CSV table of C-alpha atoms in Angstrom, one decimal:
chain,number,residue,atom,x,y,z
A,1,MET,CA,45.5,90.5,162.3
A,2,SER,CA,43.7,87.7,163.0
A,3,LEU,CA,41.4,85.2,160.8
A,4,ALA,CA,38.2,86.1,162.3
A,5,LEU,CA,39.1,89.6,161.6
A,6,ARG,CA,40.1,89.2,158.2
A,7,LEU,CA,37.0,87.6,157.1
A,8,ALA,CA,35.1,89.8,158.2
A,9,VAL,CA,36.4,92.7,156.4
A,10,ARG,CA,36.2,90.7,153.2
A,11,ALA,CA,32.2,90.2,153.7
A,12,ARG,CA,32.0,94.7,154.2
A,13,PRO,CA,30.0,95.5,151.0
A,14,SER,CA,32.5,97.4,149.0
A,15,PRO,CA,32.1,101.5,148.5
A,16,PHE,CA,32.8,101.3,145.0
A,17,PRO,CA,30.0,100.2,142.6
A,18,PRO,CA,30.7,97.3,141.1
A,19,CYS,CA,32.4,96.9,137.6
A,20,ARG,CA,30.4,95.8,134.1
A,21,LYS,CA,31.4,93.6,131.7
A,22,LEU,CA,33.6,94.7,129.1
A,23,LEU,CA,31.9,92.8,126.0
A,24,PRO,CA,33.6,91.1,123.9
A,25,LEU,CA,35.2,93.4,120.6
A,26,PRO,CA,33.7,92.8,117.8
A,27,VAL,CA,36.6,90.2,115.4
A,28,THR,CA,37.5,91.4,112.2
A,29,ARG,CA,38.2,90.4,108.4
A,30,SER,CA,40.4,91.0,106.0
A,31,LEU,CA,39.1,91.7,102.2
A,32,HIS,CA,41.5,89.2,100.8
A,33,ASN,CA,44.0,86.4,102.0
A,34,SER,CA,47.3,87.6,100.9
A,35,PRO,CA,50.0,88.6,103.5
A,36,ALA,CA,50.6,91.8,104.0
A,37,ASP,CA,54.5,93.1,103.0
A,38,SER,CA,56.2,94.7,105.4
A,39,ALA,CA,57.8,99.0,103.3
A,40,THR,CA,61.5,98.8,103.8
A,41,PRO,CA,62.2,102.9,103.2
A,42,LEU,CA,64.7,103.9,101.3
A,43,PRO,CA,67.6,106.5,101.4
A,44,ILE,CA,66.3,110.1,99.8
A,45,THR,CA,68.5,110.7,97.2
A,46,ALA,CA,67.1,113.3,94.8
A,47,HIS,CA,67.2,117.2,95.0
A,48,GLY,CA,65.6,120.2,94.8
A,49,PRO,CA,62.2,120.4,94.8
A,50,PRO,CA,59.3,116.7,94.0
A,51,PRO,CA,58.2,117.1,90.0
A,52,LYS,CA,55.2,118.8,89.0
A,53,PRO,CA,52.6,116.3,88.5
A,54,PRO,CA,52.0,114.9,84.8
A,55,VAL,CA,49.4,117.1,82.8
A,56,PRO,CA,47.1,115.2,80.2
A,57,ALA,CA,48.4,116.0,76.8
A,58,ALA,CA,46.2,118.7,75.2
A,59,SER,CA,44.6,117.4,71.3
A,60,GLU,CA,46.0,119.2,68.4
A,61,ILE,CA,43.8,122.1,67.9
A,62,CYS,CA,43.9,123.1,71.3
A,63,GLU,CA,47.8,123.6,70.7
A,64,LEU,CA,47.3,125.3,68.0
A,65,ARG,CA,45.0,127.8,69.2
A,66,ARG,CA,47.5,128.5,72.4
A,67,ARG,CA,50.3,129.4,69.4
A,68,GLN,CA,47.6,131.4,67.2
A,69,LYS,CA,46.5,133.2,70.8
A,70,ALA,CA,50.1,133.7,71.2
A,71,GLU,CA,51.6,134.7,68.5
A,72,ARG,CA,47.9,137.8,68.8
A,73,ALA,CA,49.7,138.5,72.1
A,74,ASN,CA,53.1,139.3,70.8
A,75,PRO,CA,53.2,139.4,66.8
A,76,GLY,CA,56.7,139.4,67.1
A,77,LYS,CA,58.9,142.4,65.7
A,78,LYS,CA,59.2,143.4,61.8
A,79,LEU,CA,62.4,144.6,60.4
A,80,TRP,CA,60.5,147.0,58.0
A,81,LYS,CA,59.4,149.9,59.1
A,82,GLU,CA,58.4,150.6,55.3
A,83,VAL,CA,57.8,148.4,51.5
A,84,ARG,CA,57.7,149.7,48.7
A,85,VAL,CA,58.4,150.3,44.6
A,86,GLU,CA,61.1,151.5,43.3
A,87,LYS,CA,61.7,152.3,39.7
A,88,ARG,CA,64.9,150.9,38.5
A,89,ASP,CA,67.0,150.6,35.3
A,90,SER,CA,66.4,146.5,35.0
A,91,GLY,CA,62.5,147.1,36.5
A,92,LEU,CA,61.0,147.3,39.6
A,93,ALA,CA,62.3,146.5,42.9
A,94,ILE,CA,60.2,145.7,45.9
A,95,LEU,CA,62.2,147.5,48.7
A,96,LEU,CA,62.1,146.2,52.7
A,97,ASP,CA,63.2,150.7,54.3
A,98,LYS,CA,66.5,150.1,51.2
A,99,LEU,CA,67.0,146.3,51.4
A,100,PRO,CA,65.5,144.1,48.8
A,101,ILE,CA,63.0,141.1,49.0
A,102,ARG,CA,65.3,138.0,47.6
A,103,THR,CA,64.6,134.6,46.6
A,104,PRO,CA,66.0,131.7,48.0
A,105,LEU,CA,69.3,132.0,45.9
A,106,LYS,CA,69.8,135.0,47.4
A,107,LYS,CA,68.6,137.3,44.4
A,108,ALA,CA,66.8,140.6,44.4
A,109,ILE,CA,63.2,140.0,43.1
A,110,VAL,CA,62.7,142.9,40.0
A,111,VAL,CA,59.8,142.5,38.6
A,112,PRO,CA,59.3,144.0,34.5
A,113,LYS,CA,58.5,147.7,34.0
A,114,ASN,CA,54.8,146.8,32.3
A,115,LYS,CA,53.8,144.5,35.7
A,116,PRO,CA,53.1,147.3,37.8
A,117,LEU,CA,50.5,145.8,39.2
A,118,LEU,CA,51.6,142.9,40.2
A,119,ALA,CA,54.9,144.8,42.0
A,120,ASP,CA,52.1,146.4,43.7
A,121,ALA,CA,50.8,143.2,44.9
A,122,VAL,CA,54.0,141.6,46.0
A,123,ALA,CA,54.6,144.6,48.2
A,124,LEU,CA,50.6,144.6,49.4
A,125,GLU,CA,52.0,141.0,51.2
A,126,TRP,CA,54.9,142.6,52.7
A,127,SER,CA,52.8,145.0,54.2
A,128,LEU,CA,50.4,142.6,55.2
A,129,LEU,CA,53.1,140.3,57.2
A,130,ASN,CA,52.5,140.3,61.4
A,131,SER,CA,56.0,139.8,61.4
A,132,ALA,CA,59.9,139.0,60.1
A,133,GLN,CA,58.8,135.2,60.9
A,134,ASP,CA,55.2,134.3,59.0
A,135,ALA,CA,57.4,134.9,55.3
A,136,LEU,CA,59.5,132.1,56.3
A,137,THR,CA,56.8,130.3,58.4
A,138,LYS,CA,53.3,131.3,56.4
A,139,ARG,CA,54.4,131.3,52.9
A,140,TYR,CA,50.9,131.4,51.6
A,141,ARG,CA,50.2,134.6,52.7
A,142,THR,CA,53.1,135.2,49.2
A,143,PRO,CA,52.1,133.1,46.7
A,144,LEU,CA,53.2,136.4,44.8
A,145,THR,CA,56.1,136.9,46.1
A,146,GLN,CA,57.3,133.0,45.8
A,147,LEU,CA,55.8,132.7,42.2
A,148,ALA,CA,57.9,135.9,41.1
A,149,ALA,CA,60.7,134.4,42.8
A,150,ARG,CA,60.0,131.5,40.0
A,151,VAL,CA,61.0,133.6,37.6
A,152,ILE,CA,63.9,134.8,38.4
A,153,ASP,CA,66.2,131.0,39.9
A,154,MET,CA,64.5,129.2,37.0
A,155,HIS,CA,67.9,129.9,34.6
A,156,GLU,CA,69.1,128.1,37.9
A,157,PRO,CA,67.8,124.7,38.4
A,158,ASN,CA,67.5,123.4,42.2
A,159,THR,CA,65.1,121.1,44.5
A,160,PHE,CA,62.4,123.7,45.1
A,161,THR,CA,63.3,125.3,41.0
A,162,PRO,CA,63.0,123.3,38.4
A,163,SER,CA,63.9,124.6,34.5
A,164,ARG,CA,61.6,126.2,31.5
A,165,ASP,CA,62.4,123.3,29.5
A,166,ALA,CA,61.3,120.9,32.6
A,167,THR,CA,58.0,123.4,33.4
A,168,ILE,CA,57.5,123.2,29.2
A,169,LYS,CA,57.2,118.9,29.5
A,170,SER,CA,56.0,119.6,32.9
A,171,ALA,CA,52.7,121.9,30.9
A,172,MET,CA,52.1,119.8,27.9
A,173,GLY,CA,51.7,116.5,29.8
A,174,TYR,CA,48.2,118.2,30.6
A,175,LEU,CA,47.1,118.5,26.7
A,176,ASN,CA,46.1,114.4,26.3
A,177,THR,CA,43.8,115.2,29.6
A,178,ASP,CA,42.8,118.0,29.4
A,179,THR,CA,39.7,119.0,32.2
A,180,LEU,CA,38.3,121.0,29.0
A,181,ILE,CA,38.2,118.8,26.6
A,182,PHE,CA,36.3,115.7,28.6
A,183,CYS,CA,33.5,115.0,27.3
A,184,ALA,CA,30.9,112.6,29.8
A,185,PRO,CA,29.6,109.7,28.5
A,186,THR,CA,25.7,110.2,27.2
A,187,THR,CA,23.6,110.2,28.8
A,188,PRO,CA,21.1,107.3,28.1
A,189,LYS,CA,17.2,109.0,26.8
A,190,GLU,CA,15.7,107.0,29.8
A,191,HIS,CA,17.9,108.7,32.3
A,192,ARG,CA,17.7,112.5,31.2
A,193,HIS,CA,15.6,115.0,32.5
A,194,PRO,CA,13.3,116.8,29.9
A,195,ASN,CA,14.4,120.8,31.1
A,196,LYS,CA,17.3,120.1,32.3
A,197,LYS,CA,20.8,119.7,30.3
A,198,THR,CA,22.9,116.8,30.7
A,199,LEU,CA,26.9,116.7,31.6
A,200,ARG,CA,27.9,116.3,28.7
A,201,GLU,CA,26.1,118.5,27.4
A,202,LEU,CA,27.1,121.1,29.3
A,203,GLN,CA,31.1,120.1,28.9
A,204,VAL,CA,31.2,120.6,25.1
A,205,ALA,CA,28.7,124.5,25.6
A,206,GLU,CA,31.8,125.2,27.9
A,207,ALA,CA,34.8,123.6,26.0
A,208,LYS,CA,33.4,124.2,21.9
A,209,PRO,CA,34.7,128.4,21.6
A,210,VAL,CA,37.5,127.6,24.2
A,211,VAL,CA,38.2,125.8,21.5
A,212,GLU,CA,37.6,127.4,18.3
A,213,TRP,CA,39.4,130.8,20.3
A,214,LEU,CA,42.5,129.0,20.8
A,215,THR,CA,42.2,127.0,17.4
A,216,THR,CA,41.3,130.2,15.5
A,217,VAL,CA,43.0,133.6,16.8
A,218,LEU,CA,46.2,132.0,18.9
A,219,TRP,CA,47.1,128.9,17.2
A,220,PRO,CA,45.6,129.1,13.6
A,221,ARG,CA,44.2,126.2,11.9
A,222,THR,CA,45.1,123.0,14.4
A,223,VAL,CA,42.9,120.9,15.6
A,224,ILE,CA,42.6,119.9,18.7
A,225,GLU,CA,40.7,116.5,19.6
A,226,TYR,CA,38.1,115.8,22.4
A,227,ASN,CA,39.0,113.1,24.8
A,228,ASN,CA,34.5,110.9,24.6
A,229,GLY,CA,33.9,109.1,27.8
A,230,ASP,CA,31.9,107.1,25.2
A,231,PHE,CA,35.1,105.5,24.7
A,232,GLY,CA,35.6,105.1,28.1
A,233,ILE,CA,37.3,107.3,31.4
A,234,THR,CA,40.8,105.6,31.2
A,235,ALA,CA,40.6,106.5,26.7
A,236,THR,CA,42.1,109.7,26.1
A,237,ALA,CA,42.5,111.2,22.3
A,238,GLN,CA,46.5,111.4,21.1
A,239,GLN,CA,46.6,114.7,19.7
A,240,PRO,CA,48.1,115.5,16.2
A,241,SER,CA,51.2,116.4,15.9
A,242,ASP,CA,51.0,119.2,14.3
A,243,THR,CA,49.0,120.0,16.4
A,244,GLU,CA,51.8,119.4,19.5
A,245,LYS,CA,54.3,121.0,17.4
A,246,VAL,CA,52.3,124.0,17.1
A,247,ILE,CA,51.8,124.0,21.3
A,248,MET,CA,55.0,123.5,22.2
A,249,GLY,CA,56.6,126.0,19.9
A,250,TRP,CA,54.0,129.1,21.0
A,251,LEU,CA,55.6,128.2,24.9
A,252,GLU,CA,58.9,128.2,23.9
A,253,GLY,CA,58.6,131.7,22.9
A,254,LEU,CA,56.8,132.9,25.9
A,255,THR,CA,58.6,134.9,28.0
A,256,ASP,CA,59.4,133.6,31.3
A,257,TRP,CA,56.6,135.5,33.6
A,258,ASP,CA,53.9,134.3,31.1
A,259,LEU,CA,55.3,130.7,31.3
A,260,VAL,CA,54.4,130.0,34.9
A,261,ALA,CA,51.1,132.7,34.9
A,262,LEU,CA,50.4,129.7,32.3
A,263,GLU,CA,52.2,126.8,34.6
A,264,MET,CA,50.1,128.2,37.6
A,265,ALA,CA,47.1,128.8,35.6
A,266,THR,CA,47.6,125.2,34.3
A,267,LEU,CA,48.3,123.4,37.5
A,268,SER,CA,45.1,125.0,39.3
A,269,SER,CA,42.9,124.2,36.4
A,270,LYS,CA,44.3,121.2,35.5
A,271,SER,CA,43.5,122.9,32.1
A,272,LEU,CA,46.7,123.8,29.5
A,273,LEU,CA,44.1,125.0,27.3
A,274,ILE,CA,42.7,127.4,29.7
A,275,GLY,CA,45.8,128.6,30.9
A,276,ALA,CA,47.2,128.7,27.5
A,277,ARG,CA,44.2,131.6,26.8
A,278,LEU,CA,43.3,132.7,30.0
A,279,VAL,CA,47.6,133.6,29.7
A,280,ALA,CA,47.0,135.4,25.4
A,281,GLU,CA,44.2,137.2,26.6
A,282,TRP,CA,46.2,139.2,29.3
A,283,SER,CA,49.6,138.9,28.3
A,284,SER,CA,51.3,142.6,26.7
A,285,ASP,CA,54.7,139.8,25.3
A,286,VAL,CA,51.6,137.2,23.8
A,287,GLY,CA,49.1,140.3,21.9
A,288,VAL,CA,46.5,138.1,20.9
A,289,GLY,CA,44.0,138.4,23.7
A,290,GLY,CA,41.1,140.4,23.2
A,291,LYS,CA,40.8,141.0,27.5
A,292,SER,CA,37.3,138.9,27.3
A,293,TRP,CA,37.7,136.5,28.5
A,294,GLY,CA,38.9,136.5,32.7
A,295,ILE,CA,39.3,134.3,35.4
A,296,GLU,CA,35.8,133.9,36.1
A,297,GLU,CA,35.7,132.3,32.6
A,298,ALA,CA,38.3,130.5,33.7
A,299,ALA,CA,37.2,128.9,36.8
A,300,ARG,CA,33.8,128.5,35.4
A,301,ALA,CA,34.7,126.1,32.3
A,302,ALA,CA,37.7,124.2,34.8
A,303,SER,CA,34.6,123.2,37.1
A,304,VAL,CA,31.8,122.3,35.6
A,305,GLU,CA,31.2,118.8,36.9
A,306,VAL,CA,31.6,120.0,40.3
A,307,ARG,CA,28.9,122.7,39.6
A,308,TYR,CA,26.4,119.4,37.8
A,309,GLN,CA,27.5,116.8,40.3
A,310,THR,CA,26.9,120.1,43.3
A,311,LYS,CA,23.6,121.5,41.4
A,312,ILE,CA,22.2,117.3,42.1
A,313,TRP,CA,23.3,116.4,45.4
A,314,GLY,CA,23.9,120.0,47.4
A,315,GLU,CA,26.8,121.7,48.0
A,316,VAL,CA,29.2,120.6,50.8
A,317,GLU,CA,29.9,123.0,53.8
A,318,ASP,CA,33.7,123.9,53.9
A,319,THR,CA,34.2,122.1,51.1
A,320,HIS,CA,33.0,123.0,47.8
A,321,ASP,CA,32.3,126.5,48.8
A,322,VAL,CA,36.1,126.4,49.9
A,323,ASP,CA,37.4,125.0,46.7
A,324,LYS,CA,35.8,127.7,44.5
A,325,GLU,CA,37.0,130.9,46.0
A,326,ASP,CA,40.3,128.3,46.0
A,327,ILE,CA,41.1,127.9,42.8
A,328,LYS,CA,39.6,131.8,42.1
A,329,ARG,CA,42.9,133.0,44.3
A,330,GLN,CA,45.1,130.8,41.4
A,331,LEU,CA,44.1,132.1,38.7
A,332,GLY,CA,43.8,135.8,40.2
A,333,ALA,CA,47.2,135.3,40.7
A,334,ALA,CA,48.4,134.1,37.3
A,335,TRP,CA,46.6,137.0,35.9
A,336,LEU,CA,48.4,138.8,37.4
A,337,MET,CA,51.9,137.7,36.5
A,338,ALA,CA,50.9,138.1,32.9
A,339,LEU,CA,49.1,141.3,32.5
A,340,GLY,CA,50.9,143.9,31.6
A,341,GLY,CA,50.4,147.2,31.5
A,342,ALA,CA,51.6,151.2,32.1
A,343,ARG,CA,52.2,152.0,35.5
């Protein structure tokens, strides 16, 4: 093709529309200036399914509720079908079907024949258990069983069961700091209310009849000194040596069942004198009680200061009301241990 023809073709208009001019792309900027690292793939060496994602730890209360719900759904199995009390020559045995309940030292629990209510109460504890595991993990549901086992294993002292002499010594340790005979300091006149008794007056009014009964009926011609708060909170009155000897001799003469009952009452009320009167009033072996002073009176004598303070400042819910019923429960267990009667 000649040069003139080629120039004529170029001058001819194109049948295609003209191309639009492309706009430049926007410039991208990184959020940081650190260079990107290239990934290094590693070989897969794990076997099996991938692990489960982590789960946040539950609180203690949620875990407790979960266990309780599981126990209610699957309470387990009882190893016995019947709980009954059987009369034997040695006393009243509590049987799970045909096997007796045993102490930690593998001795059969046999209650004296003159304590039928205690035997029935121990049998009731085991009747109310949901499973055999409850007997091991929920010991708070079998308090009377533990006290009975404490009596039977007492003559073979071990880590969990102190000896009879150790029990007497522990009870005597409460005498000089006894709750019943402690009197608060005298309230100044400017702080007294004309129509209300002071704490000291309430304490004396509660302790006086108990001390008079102990020093005239149970331990005649003995003298029990009060702890006077006017001399200081830490000042304690030493009881006369003759009084200590009389009380020690009385403790040594108690049966094992009455001694453990006294120990339970003393620990719950923080008062040896309250425990002594409760046991002496109801024990068939002591034989001096008129059965006119019981659990309610003992709990009242042991909680004079608490009742005085809550009357002024109010009662804390789930604290004072629970403590008030709990001390009655513990004193009731001591009362059942000491109680005697024909079946």
